[in-house]
mmCIF file of C-alpha atoms in Angstrom:
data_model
loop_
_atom_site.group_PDB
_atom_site.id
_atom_site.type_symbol
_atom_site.label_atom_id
_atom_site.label_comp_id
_atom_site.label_asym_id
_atom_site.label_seq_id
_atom_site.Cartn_x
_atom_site.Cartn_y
_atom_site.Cartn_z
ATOM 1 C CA UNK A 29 -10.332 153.166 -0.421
ATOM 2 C CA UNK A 30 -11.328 150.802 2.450
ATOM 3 C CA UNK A 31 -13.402 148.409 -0.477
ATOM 4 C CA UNK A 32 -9.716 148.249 -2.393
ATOM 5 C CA UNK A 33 -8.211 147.547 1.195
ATOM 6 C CA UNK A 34 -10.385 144.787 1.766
ATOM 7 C CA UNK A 35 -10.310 143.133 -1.068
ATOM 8 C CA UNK A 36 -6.471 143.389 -1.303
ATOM 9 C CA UNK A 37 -6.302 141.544 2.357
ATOM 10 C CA UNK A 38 -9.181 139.049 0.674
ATOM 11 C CA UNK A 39 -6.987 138.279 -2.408
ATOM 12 C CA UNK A 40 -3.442 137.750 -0.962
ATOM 13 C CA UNK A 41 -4.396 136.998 2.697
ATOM 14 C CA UNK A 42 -5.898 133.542 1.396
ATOM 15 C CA UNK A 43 -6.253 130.597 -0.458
ATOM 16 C CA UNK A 44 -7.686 130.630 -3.754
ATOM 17 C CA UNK A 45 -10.236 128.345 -2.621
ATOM 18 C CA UNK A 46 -11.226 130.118 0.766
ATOM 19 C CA UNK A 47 -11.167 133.291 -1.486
ATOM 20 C CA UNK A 48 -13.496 132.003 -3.401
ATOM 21 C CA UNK A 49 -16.396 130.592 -1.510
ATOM 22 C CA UNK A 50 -16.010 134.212 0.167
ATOM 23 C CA UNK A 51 -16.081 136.154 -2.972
ATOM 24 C CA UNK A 52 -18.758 133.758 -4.053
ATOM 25 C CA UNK A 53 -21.075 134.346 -0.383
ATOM 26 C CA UNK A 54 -20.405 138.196 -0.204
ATOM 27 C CA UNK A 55 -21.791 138.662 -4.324
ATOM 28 C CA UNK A 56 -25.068 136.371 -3.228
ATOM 29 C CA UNK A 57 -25.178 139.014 -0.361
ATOM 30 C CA UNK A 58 -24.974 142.319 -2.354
ATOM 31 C CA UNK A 59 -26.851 140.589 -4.986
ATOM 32 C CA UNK A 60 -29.749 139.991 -2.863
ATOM 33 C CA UNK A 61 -29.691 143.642 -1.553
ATOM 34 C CA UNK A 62 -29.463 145.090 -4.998
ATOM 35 C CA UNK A 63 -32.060 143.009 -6.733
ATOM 36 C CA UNK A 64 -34.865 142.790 -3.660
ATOM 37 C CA UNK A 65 -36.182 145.930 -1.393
ATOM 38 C CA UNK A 66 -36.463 143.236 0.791
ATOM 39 C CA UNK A 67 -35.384 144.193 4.263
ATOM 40 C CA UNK A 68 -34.702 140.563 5.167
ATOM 41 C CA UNK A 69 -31.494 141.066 2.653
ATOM 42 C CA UNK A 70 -30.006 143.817 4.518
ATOM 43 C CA UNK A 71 -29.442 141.813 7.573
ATOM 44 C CA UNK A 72 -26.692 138.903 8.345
ATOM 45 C CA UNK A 73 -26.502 137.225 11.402
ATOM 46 C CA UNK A 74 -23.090 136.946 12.810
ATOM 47 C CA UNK A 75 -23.785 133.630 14.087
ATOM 48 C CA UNK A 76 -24.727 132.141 10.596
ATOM 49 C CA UNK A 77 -22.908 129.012 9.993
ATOM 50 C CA UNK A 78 -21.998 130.084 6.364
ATOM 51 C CA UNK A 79 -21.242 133.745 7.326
ATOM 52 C CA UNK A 80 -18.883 132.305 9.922
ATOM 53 C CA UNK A 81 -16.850 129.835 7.839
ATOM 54 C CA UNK A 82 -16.632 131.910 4.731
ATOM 55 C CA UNK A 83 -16.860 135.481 5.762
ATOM 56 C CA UNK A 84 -15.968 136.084 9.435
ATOM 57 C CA UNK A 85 -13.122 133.656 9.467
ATOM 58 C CA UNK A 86 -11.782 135.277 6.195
ATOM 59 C CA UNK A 87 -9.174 137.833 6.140
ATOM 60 C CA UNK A 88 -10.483 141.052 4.772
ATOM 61 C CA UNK A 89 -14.289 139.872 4.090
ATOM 62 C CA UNK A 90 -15.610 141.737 6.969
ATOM 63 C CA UNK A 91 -13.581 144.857 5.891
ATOM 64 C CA UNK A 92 -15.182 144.420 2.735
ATOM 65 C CA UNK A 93 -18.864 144.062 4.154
ATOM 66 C CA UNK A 94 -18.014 147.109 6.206
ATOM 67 C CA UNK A 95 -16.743 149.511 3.251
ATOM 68 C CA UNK A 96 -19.876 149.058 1.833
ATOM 69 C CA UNK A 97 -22.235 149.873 4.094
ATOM 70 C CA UNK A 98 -23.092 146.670 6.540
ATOM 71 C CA UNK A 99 -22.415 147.594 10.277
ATOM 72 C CA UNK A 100 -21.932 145.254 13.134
ATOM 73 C CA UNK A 101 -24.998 145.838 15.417
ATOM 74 C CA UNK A 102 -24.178 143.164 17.920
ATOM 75 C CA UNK A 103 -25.646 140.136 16.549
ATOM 76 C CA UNK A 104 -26.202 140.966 12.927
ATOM 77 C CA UNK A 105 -24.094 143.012 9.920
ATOM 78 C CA UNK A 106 -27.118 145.617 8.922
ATOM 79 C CA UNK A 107 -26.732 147.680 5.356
ATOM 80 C CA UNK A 108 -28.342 151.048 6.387
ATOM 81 C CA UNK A 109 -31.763 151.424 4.210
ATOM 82 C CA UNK A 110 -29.623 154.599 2.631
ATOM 83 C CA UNK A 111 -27.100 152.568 0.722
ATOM 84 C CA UNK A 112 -26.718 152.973 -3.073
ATOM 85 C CA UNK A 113 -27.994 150.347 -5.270
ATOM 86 C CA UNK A 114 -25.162 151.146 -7.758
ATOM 87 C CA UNK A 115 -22.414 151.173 -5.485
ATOM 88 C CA UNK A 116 -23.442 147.854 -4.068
ATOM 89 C CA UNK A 117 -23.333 146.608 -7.488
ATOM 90 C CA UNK A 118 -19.982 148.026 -8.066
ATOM 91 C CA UNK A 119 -18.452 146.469 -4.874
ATOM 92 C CA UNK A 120 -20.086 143.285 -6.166
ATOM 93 C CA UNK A 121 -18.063 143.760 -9.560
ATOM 94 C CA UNK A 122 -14.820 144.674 -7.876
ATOM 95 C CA UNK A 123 -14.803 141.674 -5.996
ATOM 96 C CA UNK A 124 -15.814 139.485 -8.996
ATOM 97 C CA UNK A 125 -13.181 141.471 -11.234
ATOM 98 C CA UNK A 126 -10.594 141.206 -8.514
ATOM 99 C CA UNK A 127 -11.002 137.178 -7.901
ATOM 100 C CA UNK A 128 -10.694 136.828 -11.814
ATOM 101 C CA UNK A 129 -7.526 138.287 -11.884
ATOM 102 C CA UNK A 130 -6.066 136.333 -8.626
ATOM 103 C CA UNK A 131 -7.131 133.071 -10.229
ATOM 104 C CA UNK A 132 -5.995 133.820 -13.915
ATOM 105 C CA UNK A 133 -2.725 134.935 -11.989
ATOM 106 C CA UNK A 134 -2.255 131.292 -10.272
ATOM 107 C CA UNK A 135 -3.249 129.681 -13.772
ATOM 108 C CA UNK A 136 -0.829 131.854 -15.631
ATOM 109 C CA UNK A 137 2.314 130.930 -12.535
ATOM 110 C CA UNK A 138 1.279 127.495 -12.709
ATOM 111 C CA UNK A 139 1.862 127.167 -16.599
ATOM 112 C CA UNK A 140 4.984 128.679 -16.100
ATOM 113 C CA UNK A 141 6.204 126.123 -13.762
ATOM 114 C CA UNK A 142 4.961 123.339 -15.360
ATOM 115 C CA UNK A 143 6.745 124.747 -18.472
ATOM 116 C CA UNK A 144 9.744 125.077 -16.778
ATOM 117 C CA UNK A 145 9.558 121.764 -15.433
ATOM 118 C CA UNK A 146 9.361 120.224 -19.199
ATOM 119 C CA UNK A 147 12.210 122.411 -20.436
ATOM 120 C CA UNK A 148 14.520 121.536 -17.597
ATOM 121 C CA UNK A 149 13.390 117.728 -18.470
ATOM 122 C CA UNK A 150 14.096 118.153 -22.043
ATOM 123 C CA UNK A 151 17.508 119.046 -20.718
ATOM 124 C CA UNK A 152 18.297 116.395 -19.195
ATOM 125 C CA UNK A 153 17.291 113.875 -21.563
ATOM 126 C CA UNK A 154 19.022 115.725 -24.136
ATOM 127 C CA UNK A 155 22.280 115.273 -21.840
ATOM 128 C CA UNK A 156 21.421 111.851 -21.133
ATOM 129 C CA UNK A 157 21.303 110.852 -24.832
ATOM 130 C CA UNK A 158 24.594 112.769 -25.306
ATOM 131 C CA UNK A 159 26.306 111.153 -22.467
ATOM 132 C CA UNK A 160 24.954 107.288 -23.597
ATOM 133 C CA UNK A 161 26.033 108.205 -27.446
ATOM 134 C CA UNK A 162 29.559 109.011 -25.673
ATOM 135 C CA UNK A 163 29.738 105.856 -23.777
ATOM 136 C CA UNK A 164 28.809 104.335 -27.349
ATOM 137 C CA UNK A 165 30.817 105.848 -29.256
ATOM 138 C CA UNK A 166 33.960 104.949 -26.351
ATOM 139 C CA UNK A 167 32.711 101.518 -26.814
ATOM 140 C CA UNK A 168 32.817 101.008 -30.422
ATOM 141 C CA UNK A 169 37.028 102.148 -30.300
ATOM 142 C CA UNK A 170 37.589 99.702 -28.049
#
């Protein structure tokens, strides 16, 4: 519940981009923890340049660290040694899944408009060429 939470305040919360590069940071993260035992993986220092611009200053990353496990121990987010490899990787999936749909969303809007723009285009050229054959055809009975 507080993994769907998080992502849901990751996905509409931000830009694409910012989105991104968060999505992109927390998956290295869980990756690490899921495909090392080492315990150098299960620690993040809060004062970490990259941590700070992409996850910390984020809307709903943090939530998202926290819902899986990582808990703020002052100066670092630490994944107890307890945590589930497989639930890790699912968190890492959800986010993955969840940033796939957000951007295939945007792509899909952004067609739309730019469709809409043509059509209402098409429009008014069509109107313009009807409104210069008038003016033509008022010309040629006078």
């Amino acid at each position: 519940m507080a993994l769907a939470a998080g992502i849901e305040i990751l996905m509409t919360k931000n830009s694409l981009e910012a989105a991104r590069r968060s999505v992109d940071i927390m998956s290295e993260y869980l990756t690490n923890v899921v495909d090392s035992d080492e315990e150098k993986f299960r620690k993040i220092r809060k004062q970490n340049a990259i941590f700070q611009q992409n996850v910390a200053s984020v809307p709903g990353a943090v939530l998202v660290l926290e819902a899986v496990g990582f808990k703020d121990t002052g100066d670092f987010f630490e994944l107890s040694k307890d945590a589930q490899k497989e639930t890790l990787r699912q968190a890492r999936d959800s986010l993955a899944a969840a940033f796939e749909a957000r951007e295939k969303k945007e792509q899909e809007e952004a067609r739309a408009a730019m469709e809409k723009r043509m059509r209402e285009q098409r429009e008014k050229d069509a109107e313009k060429k009807r409104l210069l054959q008038q003016i033509a055809g008022d010309n040629a009975c006078r």
